[in-house]
PDB file of C-alpha atoms in Angstrom:
ATOM      1  CA  MET A 784     123.766  12.230 206.116  1.00 68.00           C
ATOM      2  CA  GLU A 785     120.197  13.427 205.689  1.00 88.00           C
ATOM      3  CA  LYS A 786     117.871  11.370 207.878  1.00 96.00           C
ATOM      4  CA  LEU A 787     115.031  10.364 205.599  1.00 98.00           C
ATOM      5  CA  VAL A 788     113.903   7.728 208.106  1.00 98.00           C
ATOM      6  CA  LEU A 789     113.785   8.326 211.854  1.00 98.00           C
ATOM      7  CA  TYR A 790     113.683   5.810 214.700  1.00 98.00           C
ATOM      8  CA  GLU A 791     112.823   6.209 218.369  1.00 98.00           C
ATOM      9  CA  GLU A 792     111.847   3.796 221.085  1.00 97.00           C
ATOM     10  CA  THR A 793     109.643   3.590 224.196  1.00 95.00           C
ATOM     11  CA  GLU A 794     107.818   0.356 225.047  1.00 96.00           C
ATOM     12  CA  TYR A 795     107.499   0.040 221.302  1.00 98.00           C
ATOM     13  CA  GLY A 796     109.563   1.159 218.329  1.00 98.00           C
ATOM     14  CA  ILE A 797     108.564   4.069 216.108  1.00 98.00           C
ATOM     15  CA  LEU A 798     109.867   4.198 212.549  1.00 98.00           C
ATOM     16  CA  THR A 799     109.012   7.436 210.732  1.00 98.00           C
ATOM     17  CA  LEU A 800     109.237   8.275 207.026  1.00 98.00           C
ATOM     18  CA  ASN A 801     110.719  11.771 206.945  1.00 98.00           C
ATOM     19  CA  ARG A 802     110.484  13.181 203.426  1.00 97.00           C
ATOM     20  CA  PRO A 803     107.338  15.344 203.569  1.00 97.00           C
ATOM     21  CA  ASN A 804     108.525  17.733 200.834  1.00 95.00           C
ATOM     22  CA  LYS A 805     108.340  14.761 198.414  1.00 95.00           C
ATOM     23  CA  ARG A 806     105.106  13.326 199.873  1.00 96.00           C
ATOM     24  CA  ASN A 807     107.289  10.669 201.549  1.00 98.00           C
ATOM     25  CA  ALA A 808     108.025   9.059 198.181  1.00 97.00           C
ATOM     26  CA  ILE A 809     110.659   6.357 198.632  1.00 97.00           C
ATOM     27  CA  SER A 810     114.032   7.221 197.086  1.00 96.00           C
ATOM     28  CA  ARG A 811     116.948   4.780 196.889  1.00 95.00           C
ATOM     29  CA  LYS A 812     118.658   6.537 199.788  1.00 97.00           C
ATOM     30  CA  MET A 813     115.469   6.306 201.833  1.00 98.00           C
ATOM     31  CA  ALA A 814     115.104   2.611 201.007  1.00 98.00           C
ATOM     32  CA  GLN A 815     118.681   2.007 202.123  1.00 98.00           C
ATOM     33  CA  GLN A 816     118.046   3.757 205.440  1.00 98.00           C
ATOM     34  CA  LEU A 817     114.883   1.706 205.990  1.00 98.00           C
ATOM     35  CA  ASP A 818     116.810  -1.489 205.304  1.00 98.00           C
ATOM     36  CA  GLU A 819     119.618  -0.593 207.721  1.00 98.00           C
ATOM     37  CA  ILE A 820     117.292   0.473 210.547  1.00 98.00           C
ATOM     38  CA  LEU A 821     115.214  -2.694 210.259  1.00 98.00           C
ATOM     39  CA  ASP A 822     118.406  -4.764 210.537  1.00 98.00           C
ATOM     40  CA  ASP A 823     119.516  -2.781 213.598  1.00 98.00           C
ATOM     41  CA  ILE A 824     116.261  -3.182 215.516  1.00 98.00           C
ATOM     42  CA  GLN A 825     115.401  -6.815 214.695  1.00 96.00           C
ATOM     43  CA  GLN A 826     116.300  -8.057 218.168  1.00 94.00           C
ATOM     44  CA  ARG A 827     115.198  -5.082 220.252  1.00 96.00           C
ATOM     45  CA  PRO A 828     112.817  -6.022 223.123  1.00 97.00           C
ATOM     46  CA  ILE A 829     109.977  -3.858 221.807  1.00 98.00           C
ATOM     47  CA  LYS A 830     106.341  -4.927 221.992  1.00 98.00           C
ATOM     48  CA  PHE A 831     105.586  -3.830 218.438  1.00 98.00           C
ATOM     49  CA  LEU A 832     106.913  -1.607 215.657  1.00 98.00           C
ATOM     50  CA  LEU A 833     104.876   1.439 214.654  1.00 98.00           C
ATOM     51  CA  ILE A 834     105.443   2.763 211.120  1.00 98.00           C
ATOM     52  CA  ARG A 835     104.245   6.283 210.378  1.00 98.00           C
ATOM     53  CA  SER A 836     105.251   9.370 208.395  1.00 98.00           C
ATOM     54  CA  VAL A 837     105.771  13.110 208.749  1.00 97.00           C
ATOM     55  CA  GLY A 838     103.473  15.618 207.105  1.00 94.00           C
ATOM     56  CA  ALA A 839      99.765  16.059 206.557  1.00 88.00           C
ATOM     57  CA  GLY A 840      97.665  14.552 203.805  1.00 92.00           C
ATOM     58  CA  VAL A 841      99.992  11.846 202.478  1.00 97.00           C
ATOM     59  CA  PHE A 842     101.414   8.808 204.252  1.00 98.00           C
ATOM     60  CA  CYS A 843     103.506   7.719 201.256  1.00 98.00           C
ATOM     61  CA  ALA A 844     103.166   8.443 197.542  1.00 96.00           C
ATOM     62  CA  GLY A 845     105.057   5.272 196.561  1.00 96.00           C
ATOM     63  CA  GLY A 846     108.379   5.043 194.790  1.00 95.00           C
ATOM     64  CA  ASP A 847     110.173   8.209 193.704  1.00 92.00           C
ATOM     65  CA  LEU A 848     109.470   8.342 189.963  1.00 83.00           C
ATOM     66  CA  THR A 849     112.384  10.712 189.368  1.00 83.00           C
ATOM     67  CA  GLU A 850     114.567   7.681 190.132  1.00 83.00           C
ATOM     68  CA  LEU A 851     112.216   4.866 189.108  1.00 77.00           C
ATOM     69  CA  HIS A 852     111.647   6.463 185.705  1.00 70.00           C
ATOM     70  CA  GLY A 853     110.428   4.730 182.586  1.00 63.00           C
ATOM     71  CA  ASP A 854     113.835   4.621 180.874  1.00 78.00           C
ATOM     72  CA  LEU A 855     115.205   1.770 183.006  1.00 87.00           C
ATOM     73  CA  THR A 856     115.956  -1.547 181.354  1.00 93.00           C
ATOM     74  CA  GLU A 857     114.341  -4.691 182.705  1.00 95.00           C
ATOM     75  CA  GLU A 858     117.566  -5.604 184.535  1.00 96.00           C
ATOM     76  CA  ASP A 859     118.014  -2.095 185.988  1.00 93.00           C
ATOM     77  CA  ALA A 860     114.381  -1.979 187.082  1.00 93.00           C
ATOM     78  CA  TYR A 861     114.629  -5.335 188.854  1.00 95.00           C
ATOM     79  CA  GLU A 862     117.778  -4.193 190.680  1.00 95.00           C
ATOM     80  CA  ALA A 863     116.166  -0.874 191.655  1.00 94.00           C
ATOM     81  CA  LEU A 864     113.048  -2.614 192.996  1.00 96.00           C
ATOM     82  CA  HIS A 865     114.965  -5.275 194.916  1.00 96.00           C
ATOM     83  CA  ILE A 866     115.868  -3.257 198.010  1.00 96.00           C
ATOM     84  CA  MET A 867     112.279  -2.264 198.803  1.00 98.00           C
ATOM     85  CA  LYS A 868     111.155  -5.839 198.181  1.00 98.00           C
ATOM     86  CA  THR A 869     113.705  -6.790 200.860  1.00 98.00           C
ATOM     87  CA  VAL A 870     112.422  -4.024 203.156  1.00 98.00           C
ATOM     88  CA  LEU A 871     108.836  -5.222 202.792  1.00 98.00           C
ATOM     89  CA  HIS A 872     109.870  -8.781 203.569  1.00 98.00           C
ATOM     90  CA  LYS A 873     111.718  -7.621 206.701  1.00 98.00           C
ATOM     91  CA  ILE A 874     108.610  -5.759 207.852  1.00 98.00           C
ATOM     92  CA  LEU A 875     106.423  -8.745 207.016  1.00 98.00           C
ATOM     93  CA  THR A 876     108.642 -11.108 209.046  1.00 98.00           C
ATOM     94  CA  PHE A 877     109.523  -8.682 211.865  1.00 98.00           C
ATOM     95  CA  PRO A 878     109.568 -10.685 215.125  1.00 98.00           C
ATOM     96  CA  VAL A 879     106.826  -8.622 216.814  1.00 98.00           C
ATOM     97  CA  PRO A 880     103.660  -7.115 215.290  1.00 98.00           C
ATOM     98  CA  THR A 881     103.993  -4.134 212.962  1.00 98.00           C
ATOM     99  CA  ILE A 882     101.363  -1.399 212.956  1.00 99.00           C
ATOM    100  CA  CYS A 883     101.045   1.114 210.124  1.00 98.00           C
ATOM    101  CA  LEU A 884      99.659   4.466 211.236  1.00 98.00           C
ATOM    102  CA  LEU A 885      98.316   6.226 208.144  1.00 98.00           C
ATOM    103  CA  GLN A 886      97.631   9.897 208.791  1.00 98.00           C
ATOM    104  CA  GLY A 887      97.102  10.524 205.087  1.00 97.00           C
ATOM    105  CA  ASN A 888      96.564   8.933 201.711  1.00 98.00           C
ATOM    106  CA  ALA A 889      98.778   6.224 200.216  1.00 98.00           C
ATOM    107  CA  LEU A 890      99.237   5.289 196.588  1.00 97.00           C
ATOM    108  CA  GLY A 891     101.167   2.590 194.734  1.00 97.00           C
ATOM    109  CA  GLY A 892     104.209   1.614 196.744  1.00 98.00           C
ATOM    110  CA  GLY A 893     102.735   3.410 199.765  1.00 98.00           C
ATOM    111  CA  CYS A 894      99.968   0.802 199.783  1.00 98.00           C
ATOM    112  CA  GLU A 895     102.559  -1.953 199.341  1.00 98.00           C
ATOM    113  CA  LEU A 896     104.434  -0.701 202.402  1.00 98.00           C
ATOM    114  CA  ALA A 897     101.232  -0.481 204.448  1.00 98.00           C
ATOM    115  CA  THR A 898     100.127  -3.966 203.349  1.00 98.00           C
ATOM    116  CA  ALA A 899     103.420  -5.473 204.546  1.00 98.00           C
ATOM    117  CA  CYS A 900     102.503  -4.324 208.069  1.00 98.00           C
ATOM    118  CA  ASP A 901     100.298  -6.535 210.223  1.00 98.00           C
ATOM    119  CA  PHE A 902      97.730  -3.878 211.151  1.00 98.00           C
ATOM    120  CA  ARG A 903      96.622  -0.669 209.439  1.00 98.00           C
ATOM    121  CA  LEU A 904      95.145   2.145 211.539  1.00 98.00           C
ATOM    122  CA  VAL A 905      94.026   5.155 209.497  1.00 98.00           C
ATOM    123  CA  LYS A 906      92.694   8.642 210.007  1.00 98.00           C
ATOM    124  CA  GLU A 907      89.103   9.098 208.818  1.00 97.00           C
ATOM    125  CA  ASP A 908      88.548  10.464 205.295  1.00 97.00           C
ATOM    126  CA  THR A 909      91.803   9.035 203.938  1.00 98.00           C
ATOM    127  CA  THR A 910      92.050   7.185 200.608  1.00 98.00           C
ATOM    128  CA  PHE A 911      94.280   4.413 199.293  1.00 98.00           C
ATOM    129  CA  GLY A 912      95.062   2.932 195.907  1.00 98.00           C
ATOM    130  CA  PHE A 913      97.063   0.136 194.353  1.00 98.00           C
ATOM    131  CA  VAL A 914      97.342   2.248 191.193  1.00 97.00           C
ATOM    132  CA  GLN A 915     100.356   0.561 189.562  1.00 96.00           C
ATOM    133  CA  SER A 916      98.261  -0.971 186.787  1.00 96.00           C
ATOM    134  CA  ASN A 917      97.351   2.578 185.710  1.00 94.00           C
ATOM    135  CA  LEU A 918     101.069   3.120 185.048  1.00 92.00           C
ATOM    136  CA  GLY A 919     101.368   0.032 182.871  1.00 93.00           C
ATOM    137  CA  ILE A 920     103.152  -2.112 185.474  1.00 95.00           C
ATOM    138  CA  LEU A 921     102.514  -4.260 188.553  1.00 96.00           C
ATOM    139  CA  PRO A 922     103.407  -3.612 192.186  1.00 97.00           C
ATOM    140  CA  GLY A 923     107.206  -3.667 192.045  1.00 96.00           C
ATOM    141  CA  TRP A 924     108.084  -4.441 195.664  1.00 98.00           C
ATOM    142  CA  GLY A 925     105.987  -7.597 196.033  1.00 98.00           C
ATOM    143  CA  GLY A 926     103.136  -5.842 197.831  1.00 98.00           C
ATOM    144  CA  GLY A 927     100.506  -7.281 195.523  1.00 98.00           C
ATOM    145  CA  ALA A 928     101.575 -10.808 196.423  1.00 98.00           C
ATOM    146  CA  ILE A 929     101.245  -9.852 200.102  1.00 98.00           C
ATOM    147  CA  LEU A 930      97.809  -8.344 199.452  1.00 98.00           C
ATOM    148  CA  TYR A 931      96.518 -11.761 198.351  1.00 98.00           C
ATOM    149  CA  LYS A 932      97.363 -13.005 201.865  1.00 97.00           C
ATOM    150  CA  LYS A 933      95.709 -10.096 203.667  1.00 98.00           C
ATOM    151  CA  VAL A 934      92.285  -9.771 201.988  1.00 98.00           C
ATOM    152  CA  ALA A 935      89.933 -11.962 199.952  1.00 98.00           C
ATOM    153  CA  LYS A 936      91.699 -13.116 196.788  1.00 98.00           C
ATOM    154  CA  ASN A 937      88.951 -11.944 194.424  1.00 98.00           C
ATOM    155  CA  PHE A 938      89.058  -8.456 195.963  1.00 98.00           C
ATOM    156  CA  ALA A 939      92.870  -8.334 195.760  1.00 98.00           C
ATOM    157  CA  PHE A 940      92.672  -9.311 192.086  1.00 98.00           C
ATOM    158  CA  GLN A 941      90.062  -6.646 191.374  1.00 98.00           C
ATOM    159  CA  TRP A 942      91.958  -3.884 193.229  1.00 98.00           C
ATOM    160  CA  LEU A 943      95.259  -4.670 191.527  1.00 98.00           C
ATOM    161  CA  THR A 944      93.623  -4.891 188.088  1.00 98.00           C
ATOM    162  CA  LYS A 945      91.373  -1.825 188.223  1.00 98.00           C
ATOM    163  CA  GLY A 946      93.920   0.394 189.980  1.00 97.00           C
ATOM    164  CA  SER A 947      91.108   2.016 191.957  1.00 97.00           C
ATOM    165  CA  ILE A 948      91.444   4.467 194.830  1.00 98.00           C
ATOM    166  CA  TYR A 949      89.130   3.563 197.713  1.00 98.00           C
ATOM    167  CA  GLY A 950      88.025   5.336 200.867  1.00 98.00           C
ATOM    168  CA  ALA A 951      88.809   4.128 204.366  1.00 98.00           C
ATOM    169  CA  SER A 952      85.265   2.933 205.135  1.00 98.00           C
ATOM    170  CA  TYR A 953      85.140   0.677 202.072  1.00 98.00           C
ATOM    171  CA  LEU A 954      88.572  -0.816 202.817  1.00 98.00           C
ATOM    172  CA  TYR A 955      87.555  -1.377 206.443  1.00 98.00           C
ATOM    173  CA  GLU A 956      84.652  -3.503 205.162  1.00 98.00           C
ATOM    174  CA  LYS A 957      87.107  -5.428 202.958  1.00 98.00           C
ATOM    175  CA  GLY A 958      89.425  -6.144 205.890  1.00 98.00           C
ATOM    176  CA  TRP A 959      92.436  -4.175 204.637  1.00 98.00           C
ATOM    177  CA  ILE A 960      91.976  -1.507 207.312  1.00 98.00           C
ATOM    178  CA  HIS A 961      91.702  -2.580 210.948  1.00 98.00           C
ATOM    179  CA  SER A 962      90.684   0.705 212.626  1.00 98.00           C
ATOM    180  CA  ILE A 963      89.481   4.119 211.475  1.00 98.00           C
ATOM    181  CA  ILE A 964      90.445   6.855 213.928  1.00 98.00           C
ATOM    182  CA  LYS A 965      88.426  10.060 214.151  1.00 97.00           C
ATOM    183  CA  LYS A 966      90.348  13.255 213.447  1.00 96.00           C
ATOM    184  CA  LYS A 967      89.655  14.595 216.930  1.00 97.00           C
ATOM    185  CA  ASP A 968      91.233  11.490 218.471  1.00 98.00           C
ATOM    186  CA  TRP A 969      94.189  11.157 216.103  1.00 97.00           C
ATOM    187  CA  GLU A 970      96.826  12.709 218.380  1.00 96.00           C
ATOM    188  CA  ASN A 971      95.876  10.419 221.312  1.00 97.00           C
ATOM    189  CA  VAL A 972      98.106   7.689 219.932  1.00 97.00           C
ATOM    190  CA  ASP A 973      98.719   5.720 223.109  1.00 95.00           C
ATOM    191  CA  THR A 974      94.966   5.594 223.794  1.00 97.00           C
ATOM    192  CA  TYR A 975      94.097   3.665 220.627  1.00 97.00           C
ATOM    193  CA  LEU A 976      97.342   1.695 220.795  1.00 98.00           C
ATOM    194  CA  GLN A 977      96.549   0.562 224.347  1.00 98.00           C
ATOM    195  CA  PRO A 978      95.348  -2.948 223.347  1.00 98.00           C
ATOM    196  CA  TYR A 979      98.822  -3.535 221.892  1.00 98.00           C
ATOM    197  CA  ILE A 980     100.788  -1.729 224.613  1.00 98.00           C
ATOM    198  CA  SER A 981      99.045  -3.765 227.324  1.00 98.00           C
ATOM    199  CA  LYS A 982     100.477  -7.072 226.064  1.00 98.00           C
ATOM    200  CA  SER A 983     103.846  -8.442 227.172  1.00 98.00           C
ATOM    201  CA  TYR A 984     106.852  -8.656 224.873  1.00 98.00           C
ATOM    202  CA  ASP A 985     106.781 -12.481 225.028  1.00 98.00           C
ATOM    203  CA  GLN A 986     103.089 -12.551 224.126  1.00 98.00           C
ATOM    204  CA  MET A 987     103.720 -10.371 221.100  1.00 98.00           C
ATOM    205  CA  CYS A 988     106.617 -12.545 219.946  1.00 98.00           C
ATOM    206  CA  PHE A 989     104.562 -15.725 220.192  1.00 98.00           C
ATOM    207  CA  LEU A 990     101.497 -14.173 218.530  1.00 98.00           C
ATOM    208  CA  LYS A 991     103.619 -12.935 215.618  1.00 98.00           C
ATOM    209  CA  ALA A 992     105.383 -16.308 215.285  1.00 98.00           C
ATOM    210  CA  GLN A 993     102.017 -18.033 214.986  1.00 98.00           C
ATOM    211  CA  PHE A 994     100.894 -15.563 212.332  1.00 98.00           C
ATOM    212  CA  LEU A 995     104.068 -16.104 210.305  1.00 97.00           C
ATOM    213  CA  GLU A 996     103.540 -19.859 210.446  1.00 96.00           C
ATOM    214  CA  ALA A 997     100.062 -19.342 208.990  1.00 95.00           C
ATOM    215  CA  LEU A 998     101.423 -17.073 206.215  1.00 94.00           C
ATOM    216  CA  ASP A 999     104.088 -19.534 204.967  1.00 92.00           C
ATOM    217  CA  VAL A1000     106.598 -16.715 204.489  1.00 93.00           C
ATOM    218  CA  ASP A1001     109.126 -18.679 202.412  1.00 92.00           C
ATOM    219  CA  GLU A1002     106.530 -19.358 199.739  1.00 95.00           C
ATOM    220  CA  LEU A1003     105.307 -15.765 200.005  1.00 97.00           C
ATOM    221  CA  TYR A1004     108.799 -14.362 199.393  1.00 97.00           C
ATOM    222  CA  GLU A1005     108.998 -16.387 196.188  1.00 97.00           C
ATOM    223  CA  ALA A1006     105.651 -14.914 195.098  1.00 98.00           C
ATOM    224  CA  MET A1007     106.924 -11.410 195.922  1.00 98.00           C
ATOM    225  CA  ASP A1008     110.029 -11.996 193.811  1.00 98.00           C
ATOM    226  CA  ARG A1009     107.973 -13.271 190.874  1.00 98.00           C
ATOM    227  CA  GLU A1010     105.777 -10.185 191.027  1.00 98.00           C
ATOM    228  CA  SER A1011     108.814  -7.891 191.175  1.00 98.00           C
ATOM    229  CA  SER A1012     110.360  -9.710 188.201  1.00 98.00           C
ATOM    230  CA  ARG A1013     107.152  -9.346 186.176  1.00 97.00           C
ATOM    231  CA  ALA A1014     106.967  -5.644 187.025  1.00 96.00           C
ATOM    232  CA  ALA A1015     110.543  -5.268 185.780  1.00 96.00           C
ATOM    233  CA  LYS A1016     109.620  -6.997 182.506  1.00 96.00           C
ATOM    234  CA  LEU A1017     106.912  -4.378 181.955  1.00 95.00           C
ATOM    235  CA  TRP A1018     109.199  -1.466 182.860  1.00 93.00           C
ATOM    236  CA  PRO A1019     110.653  -0.802 179.378  1.00 91.00           C
ATOM    237  CA  SER A1020     107.239  -1.069 177.715  1.00 91.00           C
ATOM    238  CA  GLU A1021     105.937   1.894 175.740  1.00 88.00           C
ATOM    239  CA  HIS A1022     102.751   1.833 177.834  1.00 87.00           C
ATOM    240  CA  HIS A1023     104.727   2.322 181.059  1.00 88.00           C
ATOM    241  CA  GLN A1024     107.077   4.956 179.640  1.00 85.00           C
ATOM    242  CA  GLN A1025     104.176   7.041 178.344  1.00 85.00           C
ATOM    243  CA  ALA A1026     102.311   6.793 181.666  1.00 80.00           C
ATOM    244  CA  VAL A1027     105.363   7.826 183.728  1.00 75.00           C
ATOM    245  CA  ASN A1028     106.196  10.722 181.401  1.00 77.00           C
ATOM    246  CA  ALA A1029     102.614  11.962 181.593  1.00 77.00           C
ATOM    247  CA  PHE A1030     102.734  11.759 185.404  1.00 69.00           C
ATOM    248  CA  LEU A1031     106.041  13.644 185.639  1.00 67.00           C
ATOM    249  CA  GLN A1032     104.794  16.379 183.296  1.00 73.00           C
ATOM    250  CA  ARG A1033     101.671  17.103 185.323  1.00 70.00           C
TER     251      ARG A1033
END
């Protein structure tokens, strides 16, 4: 089976999106592999989980629109979106901190995936956009509901509504990005991860448990599901179908 997601382990776990020829867009097969790996590593004694991707320029372009096309019914769309909603929730509730390492831009579902992680470390000059509203829908994996927990609510509302693409510096000011890494330092991963590596496994477990208590994850999952359901309701709309067709014909 083609390995669209890779996993390796040192003091911490490294989960890598491995579909660079498709800008790491998430296919159903890729989502299934993510789901299975996250189940397998839940109880590993790792200090944190690093999520990154292969290839230059793009961390993740979101969902694969050749599969998540505009012809799906509401019921089919909800079913198709469900697995990545589950993946995001598993990342959100992972027992140790999760760190998203963004070497390139992220759009749509790529931003949802990054937002589910606890910390976002990005290469300078990268850009990010919750652009789903420009396609006539909402975030389909529940990432918008998570965004409301990670940044100021009025900014989350604005970003989701406008569908804007913002630079790293602006999103650092807004609190969505935690560190901007200079290009010359990007390959020195363990240097800028040292504050996390230096902690003990037990410390990381307790720190993450406290954070999850503050998030109220049961209530948040319900909000994620509502958002996914609303996105599915918009899926068969003419507005969405026209936007997807225009994107695919570019």
